[in-house]
Amino acid sequence: FNTGSWNTGDWNTGSFNTNEPVIRIFNKETNLKREEIYFPNFLYFALNVWVSHDTATDEEKALHKKEIEDCGGFLKTLEYKEAFRLAWNKASKEEHKKLLELPNWDNEIFKEISGIDAEAEIEKENKE
């Protein structure tokens, strides 16, 4: 989990680091290490999804005819924000609320990255 060169500690950026640094979240330092923070499960998502023959659209069936005949479906690559949206939609209201507990929470930065206005959507969920 390092970037840079010659690091042996976890979650380091840079070079020649042996310890584990505190983490930056939403463009700001925290006084916490990575393992001290709970990240909602929906933040861990794939950019590829399996589309089976029975859920493929007519257009997808035509475009992926051979894969569907051979494998019963095809592997679809999603755009980042599309995959983020799918993960958000599958997550529980409780998981959505956990997002707001992240250190340095910043809705605008989250929206820029994910395309999701989390605070507005959570507020809407609370009214339902």
Coordinates of C-alpha atoms in Angstrom, one line a residue:
F1 CA 0.0 0.0 0.0
N2 CA 2.9 2.3 -0.7
T3 CA 3.6 4.8 -3.5
G4 CA 7.0 6.1 -4.2
S5 CA 10.2 4.2 -3.8
W6 CA 12.0 2.1 -1.1
N7 CA 9.2 2.2 1.5
T8 CA 8.7 -0.6 4.0
G9 CA 6.0 1.0 6.2
D10 CA 2.3 0.8 5.1
W11 CA 0.4 3.6 3.4
N12 CA 3.5 5.7 2.7
T13 CA 4.0 8.2 -0.1
G14 CA 7.5 9.3 -0.9
S15 CA 10.8 7.5 -0.5
F16 CA 12.7 5.7 2.3
N17 CA 9.9 5.5 4.9
T18 CA 9.7 2.8 7.4
N19 CA 6.8 3.8 9.6
E20 CA 3.1 4.2 9.0
P21 CA 2.0 7.9 8.6
V22 CA -1.2 9.5 9.6
I23 CA -3.7 9.7 6.7
R24 CA -4.9 12.6 4.7
I25 CA -8.6 12.6 4.0
F26 CA -10.5 15.2 1.9
N27 CA -7.3 17.1 1.3
K28 CA -6.4 17.6 5.0
E29 CA -4.2 15.8 7.5
T30 CA -5.8 13.8 10.3
N31 CA -4.1 12.5 13.4
L32 CA -5.2 8.9 12.6
K33 CA -3.7 6.0 10.9
R34 CA -5.5 4.1 8.1
E35 CA -6.6 1.2 10.3
E36 CA -8.2 3.6 12.8
I37 CA -10.8 4.8 10.3
Y38 CA -13.9 3.0 9.2
F39 CA -14.6 3.4 5.5
P40 CA -18.1 2.3 4.5
N41 CA -18.1 -1.0 2.6
F42 CA -19.6 0.5 -0.6
L43 CA -16.5 2.5 -1.2
Y44 CA -14.8 -0.7 -2.3
F45 CA -16.3 -1.4 -5.7
A46 CA -15.2 -2.9 -9.0
L47 CA -15.0 -1.2 -12.4
N48 CA -16.1 -4.4 -14.1
V49 CA -19.5 -6.2 -13.7
W50 CA -20.8 -9.4 -15.1
V51 CA -23.9 -9.0 -17.3
S52 CA -25.7 -12.2 -17.9
H53 CA -27.7 -12.9 -21.0
D54 CA -31.0 -12.4 -19.3
T55 CA -30.2 -8.9 -18.0
A56 CA -28.4 -7.6 -21.1
T57 CA -30.1 -5.0 -23.1
D58 CA -31.0 -5.7 -26.8
E59 CA -28.1 -3.4 -27.8
E60 CA -25.7 -5.3 -25.5
K61 CA -26.9 -8.6 -26.8
A62 CA -26.1 -7.5 -30.4
L63 CA -22.7 -6.0 -29.4
H64 CA -21.6 -9.0 -27.3
K65 CA -23.4 -11.8 -29.2
K66 CA -20.4 -14.1 -29.3
E67 CA -19.5 -13.8 -25.5
I68 CA -23.2 -14.3 -24.6
E69 CA -23.4 -17.5 -26.8
D70 CA -20.1 -18.8 -25.4
C71 CA -20.2 -17.7 -21.8
G72 CA -23.8 -16.8 -21.1
G73 CA -22.9 -13.2 -20.6
F74 CA -20.1 -10.7 -20.8
L75 CA -17.8 -8.5 -18.6
K76 CA -18.8 -4.9 -18.8
T77 CA -16.3 -2.1 -17.9
L78 CA -17.9 0.8 -16.1
E79 CA -16.9 4.4 -16.0
Y80 CA -15.6 5.3 -12.5
K81 CA -18.5 7.5 -11.5
E82 CA -21.0 5.0 -12.9
A83 CA -19.4 2.2 -10.8
F84 CA -19.5 4.6 -7.7
R85 CA -23.2 5.3 -8.3
L86 CA -24.0 1.5 -8.5
A87 CA -22.2 0.9 -5.3
W88 CA -24.0 3.8 -3.6
N89 CA -27.3 2.6 -4.8
K90 CA -26.7 -0.9 -3.4
A91 CA -25.5 0.4 0.0
S92 CA -27.8 0.7 3.0
K93 CA -28.9 4.0 4.5
E94 CA -26.7 3.2 7.5
E95 CA -23.7 2.8 5.3
H96 CA -24.5 6.1 3.6
K97 CA -24.6 7.9 7.0
K98 CA -21.3 6.3 8.0
L99 CA -19.7 8.3 5.2
L100 CA -20.5 11.6 7.0
E101 CA -18.5 10.3 10.0
L102 CA -15.2 10.2 8.0
P103 CA -12.6 12.7 9.4
N104 CA -12.6 16.0 7.6
W105 CA -15.8 15.1 5.7
D106 CA -16.3 17.4 2.7
N107 CA -19.4 16.9 0.6
E108 CA -18.1 19.0 -2.3
I109 CA -14.9 17.0 -2.6
F110 CA -16.8 13.7 -2.4
K111 CA -19.2 15.0 -5.1
E112 CA -16.3 16.0 -7.3
I113 CA -14.8 12.5 -7.0
S114 CA -18.0 10.4 -7.1
G115 CA -20.6 12.5 -8.8
I116 CA -22.8 11.9 -5.8
D117 CA -24.2 14.7 -3.6
A118 CA -24.2 12.5 -0.5
E119 CA -25.6 15.1 1.9
A120 CA -28.6 15.9 -0.3
E121 CA -29.3 12.2 -1.0
I122 CA -29.0 11.3 2.7
E123 CA -31.3 14.1 3.6
K124 CA -33.8 12.8 1.1
E125 CA -33.5 9.3 2.5
N126 CA -34.2 10.7 6.0
K127 CA -37.4 12.2 4.8
E128 CA -38.7 9.0 3.3

